[in-house]
CSV table of C-alpha atoms in Angstrom, one decimal:
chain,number,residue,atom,x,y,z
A,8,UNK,CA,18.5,-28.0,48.7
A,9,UNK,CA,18.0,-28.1,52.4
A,10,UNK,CA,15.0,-26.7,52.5
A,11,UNK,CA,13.6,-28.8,50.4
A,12,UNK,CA,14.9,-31.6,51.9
A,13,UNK,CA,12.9,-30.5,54.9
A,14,UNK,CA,9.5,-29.5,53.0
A,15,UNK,CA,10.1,-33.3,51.3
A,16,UNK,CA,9.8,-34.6,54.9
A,17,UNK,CA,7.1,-33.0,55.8
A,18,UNK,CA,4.4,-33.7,53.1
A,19,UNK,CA,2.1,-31.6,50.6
A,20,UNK,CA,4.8,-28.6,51.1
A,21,UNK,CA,7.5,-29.5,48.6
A,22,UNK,CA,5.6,-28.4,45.6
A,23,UNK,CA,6.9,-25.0,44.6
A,24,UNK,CA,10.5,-26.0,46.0
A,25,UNK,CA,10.5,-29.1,43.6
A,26,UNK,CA,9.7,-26.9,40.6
A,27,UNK,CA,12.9,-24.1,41.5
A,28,UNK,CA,15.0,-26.8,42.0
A,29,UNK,CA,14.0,-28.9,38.7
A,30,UNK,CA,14.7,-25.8,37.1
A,31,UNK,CA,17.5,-25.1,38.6
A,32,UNK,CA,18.8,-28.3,38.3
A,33,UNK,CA,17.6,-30.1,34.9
A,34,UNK,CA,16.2,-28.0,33.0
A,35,UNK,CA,19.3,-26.9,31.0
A,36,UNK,CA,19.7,-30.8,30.2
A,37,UNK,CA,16.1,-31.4,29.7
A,38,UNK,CA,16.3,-32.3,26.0
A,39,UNK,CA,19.0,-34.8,27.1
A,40,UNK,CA,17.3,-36.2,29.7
A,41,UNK,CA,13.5,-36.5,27.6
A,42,UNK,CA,15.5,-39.0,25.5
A,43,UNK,CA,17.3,-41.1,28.1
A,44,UNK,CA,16.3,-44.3,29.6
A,45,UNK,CA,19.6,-44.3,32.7
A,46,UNK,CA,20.6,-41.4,34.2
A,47,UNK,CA,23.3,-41.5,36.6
A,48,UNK,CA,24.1,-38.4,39.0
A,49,UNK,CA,27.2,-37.7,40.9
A,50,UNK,CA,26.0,-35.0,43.6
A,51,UNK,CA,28.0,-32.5,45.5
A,52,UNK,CA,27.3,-30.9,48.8
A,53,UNK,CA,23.3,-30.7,50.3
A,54,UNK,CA,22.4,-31.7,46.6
A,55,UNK,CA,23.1,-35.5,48.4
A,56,UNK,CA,20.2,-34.3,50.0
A,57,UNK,CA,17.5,-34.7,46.9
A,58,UNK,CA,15.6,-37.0,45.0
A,59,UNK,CA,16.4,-35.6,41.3
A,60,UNK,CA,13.3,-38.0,40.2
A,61,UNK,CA,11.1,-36.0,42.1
A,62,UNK,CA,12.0,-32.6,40.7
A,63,UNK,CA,9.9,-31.0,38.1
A,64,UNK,CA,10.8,-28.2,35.2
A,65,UNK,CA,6.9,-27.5,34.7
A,66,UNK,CA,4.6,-27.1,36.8
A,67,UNK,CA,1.7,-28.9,35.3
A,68,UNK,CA,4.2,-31.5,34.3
A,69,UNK,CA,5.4,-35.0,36.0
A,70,UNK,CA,8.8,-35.0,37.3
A,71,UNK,CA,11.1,-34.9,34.5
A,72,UNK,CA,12.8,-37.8,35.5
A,73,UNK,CA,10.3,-40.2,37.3
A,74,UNK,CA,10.1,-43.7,35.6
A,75,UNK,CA,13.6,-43.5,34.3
A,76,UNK,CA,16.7,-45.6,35.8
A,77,UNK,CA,18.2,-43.1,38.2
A,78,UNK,CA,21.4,-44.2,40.5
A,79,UNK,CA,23.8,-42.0,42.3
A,80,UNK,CA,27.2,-42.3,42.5
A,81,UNK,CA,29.0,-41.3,45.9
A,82,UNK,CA,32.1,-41.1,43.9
A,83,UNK,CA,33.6,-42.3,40.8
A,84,UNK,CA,36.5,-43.8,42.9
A,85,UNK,CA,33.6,-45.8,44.6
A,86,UNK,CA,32.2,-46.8,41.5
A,87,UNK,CA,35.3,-47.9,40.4
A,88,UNK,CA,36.5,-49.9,43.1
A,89,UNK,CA,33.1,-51.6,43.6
A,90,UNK,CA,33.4,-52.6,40.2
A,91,UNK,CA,37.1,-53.9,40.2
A,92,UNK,CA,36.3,-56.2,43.0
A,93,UNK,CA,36.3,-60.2,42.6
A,94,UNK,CA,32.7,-61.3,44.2
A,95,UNK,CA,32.4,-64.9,46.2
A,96,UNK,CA,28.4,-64.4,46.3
A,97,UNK,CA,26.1,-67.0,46.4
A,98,UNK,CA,23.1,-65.7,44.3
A,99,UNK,CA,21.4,-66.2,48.0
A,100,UNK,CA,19.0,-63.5,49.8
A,101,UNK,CA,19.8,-62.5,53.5
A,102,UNK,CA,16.9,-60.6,55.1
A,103,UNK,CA,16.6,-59.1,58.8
A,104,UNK,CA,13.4,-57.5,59.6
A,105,UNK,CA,11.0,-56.4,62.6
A,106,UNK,CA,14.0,-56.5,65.4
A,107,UNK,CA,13.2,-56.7,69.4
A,108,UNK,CA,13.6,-52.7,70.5
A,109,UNK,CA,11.9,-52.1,73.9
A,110,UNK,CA,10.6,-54.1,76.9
A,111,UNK,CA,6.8,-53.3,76.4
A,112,UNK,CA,7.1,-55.8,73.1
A,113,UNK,CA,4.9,-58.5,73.5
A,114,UNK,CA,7.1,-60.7,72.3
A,115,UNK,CA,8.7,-60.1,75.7
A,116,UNK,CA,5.7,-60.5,77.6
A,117,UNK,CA,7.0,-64.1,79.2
A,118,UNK,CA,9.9,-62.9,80.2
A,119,UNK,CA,11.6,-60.6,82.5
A,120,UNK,CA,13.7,-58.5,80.7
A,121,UNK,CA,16.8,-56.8,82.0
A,122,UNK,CA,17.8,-53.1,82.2
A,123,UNK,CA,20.2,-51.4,80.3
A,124,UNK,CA,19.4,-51.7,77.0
A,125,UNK,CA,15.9,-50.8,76.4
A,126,UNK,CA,14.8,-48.0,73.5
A,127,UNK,CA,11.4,-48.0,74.2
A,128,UNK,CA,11.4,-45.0,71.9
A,129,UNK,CA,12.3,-47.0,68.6
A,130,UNK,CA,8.6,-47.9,67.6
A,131,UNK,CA,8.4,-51.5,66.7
A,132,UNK,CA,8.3,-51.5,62.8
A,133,UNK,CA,5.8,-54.8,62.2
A,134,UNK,CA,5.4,-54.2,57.9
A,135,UNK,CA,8.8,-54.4,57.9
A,136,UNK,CA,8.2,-58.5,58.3
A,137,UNK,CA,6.0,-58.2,55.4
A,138,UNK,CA,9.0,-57.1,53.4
A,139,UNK,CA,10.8,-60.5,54.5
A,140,UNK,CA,7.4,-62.3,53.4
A,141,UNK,CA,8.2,-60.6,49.9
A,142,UNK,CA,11.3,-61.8,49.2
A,143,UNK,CA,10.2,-65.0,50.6
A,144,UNK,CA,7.3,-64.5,47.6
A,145,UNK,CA,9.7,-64.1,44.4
A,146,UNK,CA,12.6,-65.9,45.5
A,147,UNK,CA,11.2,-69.0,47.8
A,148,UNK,CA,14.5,-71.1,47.2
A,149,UNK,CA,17.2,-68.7,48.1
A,150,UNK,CA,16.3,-66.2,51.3
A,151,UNK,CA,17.7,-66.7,54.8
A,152,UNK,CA,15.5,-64.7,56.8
A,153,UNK,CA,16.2,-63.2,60.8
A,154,UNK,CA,13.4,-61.7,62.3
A,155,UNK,CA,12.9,-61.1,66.3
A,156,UNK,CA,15.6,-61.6,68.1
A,157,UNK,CA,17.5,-63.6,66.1
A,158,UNK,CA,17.9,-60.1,63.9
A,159,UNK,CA,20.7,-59.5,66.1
A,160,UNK,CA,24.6,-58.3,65.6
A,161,UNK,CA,25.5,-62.2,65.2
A,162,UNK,CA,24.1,-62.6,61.6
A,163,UNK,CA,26.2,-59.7,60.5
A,164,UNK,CA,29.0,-61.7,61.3
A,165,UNK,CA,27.7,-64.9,59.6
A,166,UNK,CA,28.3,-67.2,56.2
A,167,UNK,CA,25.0,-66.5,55.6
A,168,UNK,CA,25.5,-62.8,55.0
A,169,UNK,CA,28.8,-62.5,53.8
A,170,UNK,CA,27.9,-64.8,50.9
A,171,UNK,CA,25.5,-63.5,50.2
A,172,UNK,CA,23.9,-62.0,46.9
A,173,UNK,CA,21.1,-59.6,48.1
A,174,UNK,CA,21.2,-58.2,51.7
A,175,UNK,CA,18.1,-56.4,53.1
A,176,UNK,CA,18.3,-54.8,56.6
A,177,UNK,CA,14.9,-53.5,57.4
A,178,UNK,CA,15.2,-51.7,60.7
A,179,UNK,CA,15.7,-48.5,62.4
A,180,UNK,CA,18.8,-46.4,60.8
A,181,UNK,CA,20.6,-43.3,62.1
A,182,UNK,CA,22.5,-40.7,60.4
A,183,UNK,CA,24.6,-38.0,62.4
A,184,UNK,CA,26.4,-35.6,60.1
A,185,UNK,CA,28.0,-34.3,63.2
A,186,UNK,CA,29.2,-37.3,65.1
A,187,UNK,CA,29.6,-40.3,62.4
A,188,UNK,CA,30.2,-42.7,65.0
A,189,UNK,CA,26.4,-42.3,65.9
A,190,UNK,CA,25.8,-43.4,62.5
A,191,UNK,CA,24.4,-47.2,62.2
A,192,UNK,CA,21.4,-49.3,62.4
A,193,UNK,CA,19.3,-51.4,65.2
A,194,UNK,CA,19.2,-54.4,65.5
A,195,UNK,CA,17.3,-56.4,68.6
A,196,UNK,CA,18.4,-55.1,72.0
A,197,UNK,CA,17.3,-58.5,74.0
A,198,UNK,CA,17.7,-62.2,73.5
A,199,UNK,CA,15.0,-64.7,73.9
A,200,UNK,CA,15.4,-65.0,77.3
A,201,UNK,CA,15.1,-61.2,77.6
A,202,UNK,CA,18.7,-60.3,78.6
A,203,UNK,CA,19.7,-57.0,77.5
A,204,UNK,CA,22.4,-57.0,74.6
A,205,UNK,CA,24.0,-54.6,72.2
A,206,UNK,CA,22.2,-54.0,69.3
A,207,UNK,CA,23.8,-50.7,67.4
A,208,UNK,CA,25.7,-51.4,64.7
A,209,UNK,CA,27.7,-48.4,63.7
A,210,UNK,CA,30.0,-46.9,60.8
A,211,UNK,CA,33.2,-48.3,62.1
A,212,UNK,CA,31.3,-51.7,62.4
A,213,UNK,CA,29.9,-51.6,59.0
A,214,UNK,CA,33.3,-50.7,57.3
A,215,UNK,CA,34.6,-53.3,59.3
A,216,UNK,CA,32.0,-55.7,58.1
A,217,UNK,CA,33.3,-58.5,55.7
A,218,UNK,CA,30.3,-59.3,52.0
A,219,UNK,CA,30.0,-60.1,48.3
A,220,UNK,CA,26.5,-58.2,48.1
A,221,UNK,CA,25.4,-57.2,44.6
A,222,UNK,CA,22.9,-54.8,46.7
A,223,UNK,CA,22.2,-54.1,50.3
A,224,UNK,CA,18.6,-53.0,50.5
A,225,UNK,CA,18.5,-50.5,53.7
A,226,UNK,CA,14.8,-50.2,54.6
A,227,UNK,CA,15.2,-47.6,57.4
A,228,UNK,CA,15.4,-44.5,57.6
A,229,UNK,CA,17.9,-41.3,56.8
A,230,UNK,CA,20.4,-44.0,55.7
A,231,UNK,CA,21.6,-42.4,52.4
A,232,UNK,CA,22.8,-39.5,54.6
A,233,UNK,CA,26.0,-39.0,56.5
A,234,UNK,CA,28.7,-36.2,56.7
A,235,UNK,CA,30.6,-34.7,53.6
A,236,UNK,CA,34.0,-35.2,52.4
A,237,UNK,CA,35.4,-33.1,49.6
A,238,UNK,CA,35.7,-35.2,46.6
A,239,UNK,CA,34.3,-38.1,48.0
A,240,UNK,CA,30.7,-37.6,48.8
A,241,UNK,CA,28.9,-38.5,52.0
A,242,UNK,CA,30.6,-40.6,55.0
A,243,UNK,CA,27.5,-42.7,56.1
A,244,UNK,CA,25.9,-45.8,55.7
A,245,UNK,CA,25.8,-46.1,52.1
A,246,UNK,CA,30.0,-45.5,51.6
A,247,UNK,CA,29.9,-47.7,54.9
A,248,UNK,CA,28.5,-50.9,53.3
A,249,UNK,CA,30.1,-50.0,49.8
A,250,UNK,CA,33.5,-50.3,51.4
A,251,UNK,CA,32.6,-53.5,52.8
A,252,UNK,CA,32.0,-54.8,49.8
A,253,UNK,CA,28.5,-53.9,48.4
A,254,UNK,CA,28.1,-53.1,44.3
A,255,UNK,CA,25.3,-51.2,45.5
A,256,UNK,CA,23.2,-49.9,47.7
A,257,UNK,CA,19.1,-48.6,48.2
A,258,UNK,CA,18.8,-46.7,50.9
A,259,UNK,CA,16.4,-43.6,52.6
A,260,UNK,CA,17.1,-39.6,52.4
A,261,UNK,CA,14.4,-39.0,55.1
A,262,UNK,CA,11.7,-41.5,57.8
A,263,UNK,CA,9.4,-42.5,54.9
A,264,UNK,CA,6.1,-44.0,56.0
A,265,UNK,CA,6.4,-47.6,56.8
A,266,UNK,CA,3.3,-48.9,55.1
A,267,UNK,CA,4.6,-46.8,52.1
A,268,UNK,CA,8.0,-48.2,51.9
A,269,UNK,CA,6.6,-51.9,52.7
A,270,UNK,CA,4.8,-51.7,49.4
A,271,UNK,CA,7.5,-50.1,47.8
A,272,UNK,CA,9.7,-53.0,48.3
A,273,UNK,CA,7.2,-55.4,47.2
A,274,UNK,CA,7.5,-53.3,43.7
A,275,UNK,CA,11.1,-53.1,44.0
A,276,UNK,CA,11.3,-56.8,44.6
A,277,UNK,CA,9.0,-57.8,42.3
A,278,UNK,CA,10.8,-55.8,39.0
A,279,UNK,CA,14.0,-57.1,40.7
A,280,UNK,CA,13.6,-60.8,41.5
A,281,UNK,CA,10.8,-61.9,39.0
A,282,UNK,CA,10.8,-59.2,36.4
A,283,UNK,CA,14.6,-59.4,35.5
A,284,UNK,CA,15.0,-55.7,35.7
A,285,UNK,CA,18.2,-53.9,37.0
A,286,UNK,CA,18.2,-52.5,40.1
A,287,UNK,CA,18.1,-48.6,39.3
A,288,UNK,CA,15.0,-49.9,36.7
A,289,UNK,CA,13.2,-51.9,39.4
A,290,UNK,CA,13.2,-48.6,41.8
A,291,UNK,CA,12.4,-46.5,39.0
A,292,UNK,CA,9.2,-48.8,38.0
A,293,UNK,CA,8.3,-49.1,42.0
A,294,UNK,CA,7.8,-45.5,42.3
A,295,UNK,CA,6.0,-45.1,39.7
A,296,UNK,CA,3.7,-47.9,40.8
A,297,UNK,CA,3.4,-46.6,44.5
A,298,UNK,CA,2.5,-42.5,42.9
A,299,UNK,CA,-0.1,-44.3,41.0
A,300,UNK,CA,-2.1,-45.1,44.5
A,301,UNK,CA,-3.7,-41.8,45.3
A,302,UNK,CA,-2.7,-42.2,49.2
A,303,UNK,CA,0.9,-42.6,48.5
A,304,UNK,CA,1.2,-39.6,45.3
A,305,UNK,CA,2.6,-36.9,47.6
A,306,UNK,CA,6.9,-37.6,46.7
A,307,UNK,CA,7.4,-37.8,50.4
A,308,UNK,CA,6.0,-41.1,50.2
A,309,UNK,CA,7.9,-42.3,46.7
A,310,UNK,CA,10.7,-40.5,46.6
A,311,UNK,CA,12.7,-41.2,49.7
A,312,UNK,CA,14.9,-44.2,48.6
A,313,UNK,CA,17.5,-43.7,46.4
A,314,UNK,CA,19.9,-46.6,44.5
A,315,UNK,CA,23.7,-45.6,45.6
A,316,UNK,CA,26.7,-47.8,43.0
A,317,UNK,CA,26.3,-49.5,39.8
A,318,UNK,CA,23.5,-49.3,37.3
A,319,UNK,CA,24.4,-52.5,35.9
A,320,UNK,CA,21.8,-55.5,36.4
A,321,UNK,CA,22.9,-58.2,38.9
A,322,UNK,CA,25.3,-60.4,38.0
């Protein structure tokens, strides 16, 4: 499963390793699976690691299970706490995109920023702003968005998000299987006046974080990964922001191409927000629209992000 996971990341290579795996893996419930629209999968070990709809039983086949409702469940104690919980949400949108990472921005060009927290090696991720500008498209009425410097650590901590129906955080992400207190997400490092500030928000934050999400949308990357706990599935971002509160979350098992995943979210959002559709459906019908453009049909590109929690549509 590892080794796929790698060949996955690195693109045209995950062929042969799809097609052992697939058979591995689904062919001995293949006749099940032909004849169901939901399938929900409750992983163990590296299997976290995969995307099951990417995996094939034949090789001159699709993947068995691409266009079908897929979710994955970190645990069935997850599942059924998420789902006992009393929700305050406000059927809003809370968005933070295109954060403030290094001092050669240009958005810090007038000032004179600081030293001490610069990361000049996050790359600035400008498409992810178009992912706010999506929401923004099918739900005009109802999205707070942050973007710049004000997608710092305060809105975490805000009304706005902790009310909130639908969070998406589209930013860098880290997962560190070894040390879980790296574990966490970027947000900006500088203020408008270019002071230096804290911008990592890690796992103890996240548990620590207070929402009424329905779903918690993590466009960055390697954020459905974390370190294993028998029984209990993977201690990372996704059980981070479940415990906090989320029903469910979509989030990344590798760095997926950010002009990939920007349209991906537009399909996501669009199946989601204007179609109706449930979450796992709306991510099952975006990949199959982004393998249909011939620059994006390799499954590194379409099958990074995986839903994480409840199949069910939004309340």
């Amino acid at each position: 499963a590892l080794e796929l996971h790698s060949a996955l990341k690195r693109r045209g290579r995950s062929g042969e390793a799809l097609l052992t795996a697939g058979r591995v893996l689904l062919s001995p419930f293949a006749d099940e699976m032909k004849n169901s629209a939901r399938v929900s999968i409750v992983a163990d070990g590296a299997l976290h690691y995969l995307p099951f709809d990417a995996l094939l039983v034949a090789k001159d086949q699709p993947p068995l299970l691409l266009g079908k409702a897929v979710s994955y469940q970190p645990s069935l104690t997850a599942l059924s706490l998420s789902r006992a919980k009393n929700r305050e949400s406000n059927g809003a949108v809370f968005s933070v995109s295109d954060p403030v990472f290094g001092s050669s921005d240009v958005r810090l060009t007038e000032q004179s920023p600081t030293s001490g927290a610069d990361r000049d090696s996050l790359n600035r991720l400008r498409l992810s702003a178009k992912e706010a500008e999506v929401l923004v498209k099918f739900a005009p009425e109802s999205v707070t968005s942050y973007s710049g410097f004000s997608a710092n650590t305060a809105t975490l901590q805000s009304d706005d998000f902790e009310r909130a129906s639908i969070v998406h955080l589209a930013t860098h992400g880290f997962a560190d299987d070894e040390t879980p207190a790296r574990t966490g997400v970027m947000l900006s490092l500088f203020d408008e006046s270019g002071n230096a500030q804290d911008g990592f928000v890690g796992l103890r934050d996240i548990y620590e974080l207070r929402m009424n999400a329905e779903l918690v949308t993590l466009s960055a990357c390697d954020t459905a990964l974390g370190r294993e706990l028998a029984g209990e599935g993977l201690l990372g971002l996704t059980q981070g922001f479940m415990y906090a509160g989320a029903r469910r979350v979509v989030a990344s098992l590798w760095p997926a191409s950010d002009r990939a995943t920007a349209e991906l979210m537009e399909h996501f959002y669009a199946g989601l927000l204007r179609d109706g559709l449930a979450p796992d459906a709306a991510l099952a019908a975006a990949k199959v629209k982004l393998r249909e453009n011939r620059r994006f049909r390799d499954p590194y590109y379409w099958s990074a992000f995986v839903l994480h929690g409840d199949w069910r549509p939004l309340d």
